[in-house]
C-alpha positions as a Python dict, from the first residue, in 0.01 Angstrom:
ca = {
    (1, 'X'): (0, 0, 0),
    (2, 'X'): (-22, -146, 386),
    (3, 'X'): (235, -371, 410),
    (4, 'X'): (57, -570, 748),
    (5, 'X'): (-29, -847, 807),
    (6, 'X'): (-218, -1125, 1021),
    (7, 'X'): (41, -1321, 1236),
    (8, 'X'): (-6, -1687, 1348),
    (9, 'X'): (-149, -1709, 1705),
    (10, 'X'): (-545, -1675, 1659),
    (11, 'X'): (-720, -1766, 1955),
    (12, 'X'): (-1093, -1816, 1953),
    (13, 'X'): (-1336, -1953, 2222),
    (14, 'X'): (-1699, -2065, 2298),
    (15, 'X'): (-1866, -2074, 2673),
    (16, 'X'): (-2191, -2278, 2763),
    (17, 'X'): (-2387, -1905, 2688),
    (18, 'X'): (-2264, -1980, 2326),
    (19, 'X'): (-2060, -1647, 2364),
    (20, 'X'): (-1777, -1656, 2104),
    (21, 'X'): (-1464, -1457, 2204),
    (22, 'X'): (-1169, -1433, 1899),
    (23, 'X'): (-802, -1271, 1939),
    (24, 'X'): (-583, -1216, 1591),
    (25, 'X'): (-276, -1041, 1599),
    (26, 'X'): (-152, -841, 1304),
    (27, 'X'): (216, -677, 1293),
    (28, 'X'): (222, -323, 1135),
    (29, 'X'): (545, -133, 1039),
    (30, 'X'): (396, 234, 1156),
    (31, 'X'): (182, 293, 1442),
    (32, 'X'): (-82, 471, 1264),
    (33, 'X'): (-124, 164, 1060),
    (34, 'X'): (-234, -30, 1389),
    (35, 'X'): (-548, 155, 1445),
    (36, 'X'): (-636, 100, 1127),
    (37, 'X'): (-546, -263, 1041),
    (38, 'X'): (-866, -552, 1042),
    (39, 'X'): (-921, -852, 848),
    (40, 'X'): (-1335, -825, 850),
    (41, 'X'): (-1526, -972, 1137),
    (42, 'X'): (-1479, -1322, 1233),
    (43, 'X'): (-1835, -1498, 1243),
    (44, 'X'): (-2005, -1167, 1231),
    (45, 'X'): (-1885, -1019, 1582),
    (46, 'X'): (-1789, -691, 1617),
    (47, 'X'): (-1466, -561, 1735),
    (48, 'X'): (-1429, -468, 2115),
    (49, 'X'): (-1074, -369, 2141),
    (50, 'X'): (-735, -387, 2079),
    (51, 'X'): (-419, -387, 2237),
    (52, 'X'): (-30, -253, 2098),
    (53, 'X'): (326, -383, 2133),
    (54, 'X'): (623, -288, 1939),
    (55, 'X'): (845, -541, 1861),
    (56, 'X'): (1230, -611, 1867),
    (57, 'X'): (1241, -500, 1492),
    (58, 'X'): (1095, -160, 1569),
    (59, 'X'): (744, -313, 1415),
    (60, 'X'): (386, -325, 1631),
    (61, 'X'): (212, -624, 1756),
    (62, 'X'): (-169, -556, 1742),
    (63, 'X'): (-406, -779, 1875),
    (64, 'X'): (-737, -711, 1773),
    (65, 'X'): (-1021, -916, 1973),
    (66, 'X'): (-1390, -987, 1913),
    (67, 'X'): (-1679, -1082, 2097),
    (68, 'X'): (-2072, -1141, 2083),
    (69, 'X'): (-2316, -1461, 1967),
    (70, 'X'): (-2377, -1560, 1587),
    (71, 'X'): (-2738, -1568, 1640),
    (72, 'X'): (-2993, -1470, 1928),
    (73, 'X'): (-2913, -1605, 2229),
    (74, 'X'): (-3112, -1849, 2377),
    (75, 'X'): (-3206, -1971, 2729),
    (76, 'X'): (-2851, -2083, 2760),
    (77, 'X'): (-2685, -2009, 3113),
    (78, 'X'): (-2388, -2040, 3350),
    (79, 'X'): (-2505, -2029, 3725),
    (80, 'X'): (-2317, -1998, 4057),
    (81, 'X'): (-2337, -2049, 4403),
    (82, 'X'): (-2095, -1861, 4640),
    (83, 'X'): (-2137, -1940, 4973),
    (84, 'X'): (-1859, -1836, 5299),
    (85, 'X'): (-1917, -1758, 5665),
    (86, 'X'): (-1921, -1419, 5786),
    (87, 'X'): (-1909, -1280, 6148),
    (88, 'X'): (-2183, -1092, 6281),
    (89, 'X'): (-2278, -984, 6635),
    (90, 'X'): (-2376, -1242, 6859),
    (91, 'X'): (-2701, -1021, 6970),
    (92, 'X'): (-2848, -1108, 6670),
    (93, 'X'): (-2815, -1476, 6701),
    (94, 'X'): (-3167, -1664, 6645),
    (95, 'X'): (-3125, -1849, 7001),
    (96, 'X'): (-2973, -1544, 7187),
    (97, 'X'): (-3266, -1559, 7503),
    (98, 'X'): (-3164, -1913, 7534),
    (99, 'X'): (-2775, -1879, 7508),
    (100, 'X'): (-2791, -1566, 7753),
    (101, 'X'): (-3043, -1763, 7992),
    (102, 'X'): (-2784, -2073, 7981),
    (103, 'X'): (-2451, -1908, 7976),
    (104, 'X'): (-2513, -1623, 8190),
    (105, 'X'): (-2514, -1373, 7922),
    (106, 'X'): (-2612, -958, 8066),
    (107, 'X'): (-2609, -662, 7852),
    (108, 'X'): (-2414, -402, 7937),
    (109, 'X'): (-2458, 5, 7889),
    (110, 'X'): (-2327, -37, 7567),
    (111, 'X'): (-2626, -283, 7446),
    (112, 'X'): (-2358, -560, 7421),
    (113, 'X'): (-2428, -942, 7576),
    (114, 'X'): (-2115, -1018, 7792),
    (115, 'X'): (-2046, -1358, 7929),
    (116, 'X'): (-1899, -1471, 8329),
    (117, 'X'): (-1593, -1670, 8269),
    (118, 'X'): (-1786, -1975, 8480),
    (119, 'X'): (-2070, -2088, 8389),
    (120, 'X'): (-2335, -1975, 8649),
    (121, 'X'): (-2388, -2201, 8940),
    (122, 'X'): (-2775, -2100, 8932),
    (123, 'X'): (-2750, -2259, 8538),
    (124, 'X'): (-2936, -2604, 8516),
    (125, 'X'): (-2725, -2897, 8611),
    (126, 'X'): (-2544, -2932, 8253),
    (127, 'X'): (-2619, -2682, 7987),
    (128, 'X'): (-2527, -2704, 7610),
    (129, 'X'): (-2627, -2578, 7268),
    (130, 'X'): (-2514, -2728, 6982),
    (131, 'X'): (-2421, -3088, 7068),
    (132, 'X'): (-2159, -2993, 7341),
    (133, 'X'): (-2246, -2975, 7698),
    (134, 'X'): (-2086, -2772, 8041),
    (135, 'X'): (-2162, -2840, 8403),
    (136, 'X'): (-2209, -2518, 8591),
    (137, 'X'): (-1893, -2386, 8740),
    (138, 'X'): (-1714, -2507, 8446),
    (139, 'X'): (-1524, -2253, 8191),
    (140, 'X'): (-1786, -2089, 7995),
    (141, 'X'): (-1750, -2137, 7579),
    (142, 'X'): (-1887, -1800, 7531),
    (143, 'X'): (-1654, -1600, 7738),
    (144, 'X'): (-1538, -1300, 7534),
    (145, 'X'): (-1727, -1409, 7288),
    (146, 'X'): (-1860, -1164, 7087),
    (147, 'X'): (-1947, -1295, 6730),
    (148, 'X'): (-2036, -1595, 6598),
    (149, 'X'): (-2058, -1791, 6186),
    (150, 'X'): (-2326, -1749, 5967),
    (151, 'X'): (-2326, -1893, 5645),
    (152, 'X'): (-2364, -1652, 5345),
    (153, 'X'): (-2445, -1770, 5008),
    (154, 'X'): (-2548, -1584, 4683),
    (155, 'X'): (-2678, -1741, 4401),
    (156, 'X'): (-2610, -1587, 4010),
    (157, 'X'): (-2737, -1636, 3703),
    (158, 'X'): (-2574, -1539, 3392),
    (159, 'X'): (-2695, -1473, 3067),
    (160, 'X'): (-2671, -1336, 2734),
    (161, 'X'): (-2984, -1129, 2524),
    (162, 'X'): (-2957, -882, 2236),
    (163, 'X'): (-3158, -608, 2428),
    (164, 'X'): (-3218, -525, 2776),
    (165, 'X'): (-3546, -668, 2878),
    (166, 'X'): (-3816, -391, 2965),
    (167, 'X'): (-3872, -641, 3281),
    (168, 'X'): (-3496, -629, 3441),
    (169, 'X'): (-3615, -481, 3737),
    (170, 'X'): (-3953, -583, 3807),
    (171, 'X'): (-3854, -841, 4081),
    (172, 'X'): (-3570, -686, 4253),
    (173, 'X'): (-3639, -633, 4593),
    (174, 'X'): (-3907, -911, 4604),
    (175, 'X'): (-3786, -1291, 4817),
    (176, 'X'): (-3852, -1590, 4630),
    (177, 'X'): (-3881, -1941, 4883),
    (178, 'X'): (-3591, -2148, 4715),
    (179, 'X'): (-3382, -2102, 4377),
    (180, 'X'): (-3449, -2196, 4059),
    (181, 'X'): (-3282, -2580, 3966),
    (182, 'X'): (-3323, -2775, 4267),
    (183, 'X'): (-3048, -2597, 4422),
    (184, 'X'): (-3075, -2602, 4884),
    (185, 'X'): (-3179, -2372, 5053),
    (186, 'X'): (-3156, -2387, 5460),
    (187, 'X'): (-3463, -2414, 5672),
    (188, 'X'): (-3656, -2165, 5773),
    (189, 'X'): (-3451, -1886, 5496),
    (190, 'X'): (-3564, -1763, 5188),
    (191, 'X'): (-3400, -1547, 4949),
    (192, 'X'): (-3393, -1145, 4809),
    (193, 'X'): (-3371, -1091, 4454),
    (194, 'X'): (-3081, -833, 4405),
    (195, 'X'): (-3030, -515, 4164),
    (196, 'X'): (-2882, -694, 3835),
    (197, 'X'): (-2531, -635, 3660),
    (198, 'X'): (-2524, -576, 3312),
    (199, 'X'): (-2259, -521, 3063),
    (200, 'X'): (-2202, -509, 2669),
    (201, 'X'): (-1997, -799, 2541),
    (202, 'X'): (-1986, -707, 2150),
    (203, 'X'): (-2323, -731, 2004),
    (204, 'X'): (-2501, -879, 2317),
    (205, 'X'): (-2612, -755, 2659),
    (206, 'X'): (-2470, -978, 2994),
    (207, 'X'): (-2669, -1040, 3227),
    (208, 'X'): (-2645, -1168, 3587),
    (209, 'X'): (-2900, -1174, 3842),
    (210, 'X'): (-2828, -1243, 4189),
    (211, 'X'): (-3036, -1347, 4506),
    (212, 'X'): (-2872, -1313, 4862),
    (213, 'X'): (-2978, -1533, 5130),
    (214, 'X'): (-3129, -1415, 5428),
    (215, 'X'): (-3033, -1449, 5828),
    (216, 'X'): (-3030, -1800, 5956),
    (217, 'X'): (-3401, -1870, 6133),
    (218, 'X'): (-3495, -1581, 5957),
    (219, 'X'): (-3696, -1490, 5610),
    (220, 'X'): (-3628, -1167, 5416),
    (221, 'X'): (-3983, -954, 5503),
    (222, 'X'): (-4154, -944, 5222),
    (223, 'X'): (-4361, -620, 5395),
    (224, 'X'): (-4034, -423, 5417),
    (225, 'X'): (-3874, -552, 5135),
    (226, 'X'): (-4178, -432, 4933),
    (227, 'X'): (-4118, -87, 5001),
    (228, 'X'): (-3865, -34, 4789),
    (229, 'X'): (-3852, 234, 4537),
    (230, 'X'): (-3811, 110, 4156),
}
């Protein structure tokens, strides 16, 4: 006869998804007992693992854990929006004929824009870009520069469904104008619909789509973007 038994410390949870994740620790007096040991399944989820300790007393902690839904999932979601800066080449900047035609900018052998340390005297009378303005012969701002800020954002959607849809990857690769909810997107950008992540989380499938936003002044081509192979 098993001489375990369930410990106090259950923890149980419920996200917006309506995803239901339990933890129940047992204490068994042989090792061999703590592969063994269960009380059932807690609201009908299955068990996804479970993790060993021994004790002071020589005995083992066991923590079994469980996770899934009670019922089909609905349209229930979590969403986020990342967004950072990232550096990229100042060549590729949207306004780089005007920049190099203000600021003096040549390319060198290397296909790199370098910058004079003075603005050029043959420059208009004051120059600027951005709200900020330099006479000629002044310091130039883009002197050794070489990079410059774009924002990057990705938006995700997470949810939960008892199968894989036979759909998942219909739209990947296709741009969509603006995201679902109202959320911004910048003028003059659109966004690329991105391979999904999936993963098993007891008795349901997780699934998060994500869409990457394009270049600033630029839209993902739909022309190139279409010839991707599914």
């Amino acid at each position: 006869m098993s001489s375990s038994f369930q410990m106090l410390g259950l923890n149980a949870s419920r996200d917006e998804r309506r995803l239901i994740s339990v933890s129940i620790p047992w204490n068994c007096k042989t090792l061999s007992e703590t592969m063994n040991v269960g009380g059932g399944n807690p609201f009908g989820l299955p068990e996804t693992g479970r993790q060993v300790n021994q004790l002071e007393d020589a005995s083992y902690q066991v923590t079994i854990t469980y996770e899934g839904t009670e019922e089909e999932p609905g349209e229930e979601a979590s969403y986020e929006f990342d967004s950072s800066f990232r550096e990229e080449p100042i060549e590729s900047h949207p306004k780089i004929a005007l920049i190099r035609k203000r600021f003096g900018g040549v390319i060198g052998d290397d296909g790199r824009i370098n910058f004079p340390e003075k603005v050029p005297s043959d420059s208009s009378e004051t120059v600027g870009l951005g709200g900020g303005e330099e006479s000629r012969g002044e310091k130039n701002p883009f002197f050794g520069q070489t990079t410059y800020l774009v924002l990057n954002a990705i938006f995700r959607r997470t949810y939960l469904k008892r199968r894989i849809p036979a759909n998942i990857l219909d739209d990947v690769g296709t741009t969509r104008p603006r995201l679902p909810g109202g959320l911004p997107t910048p003028k003059g950008r659109n966004w690329l619909i991105m391979p999904p992540k999936i993963s098993m989380r007891g008795n349901v499938y997780q699934i998060t789509e994500e869409w990457m936003l394009s270049k600033p002044g630029e839209e993902w081509p739909a022309v190139i973007y279409g010839l991707i192979e599914k």
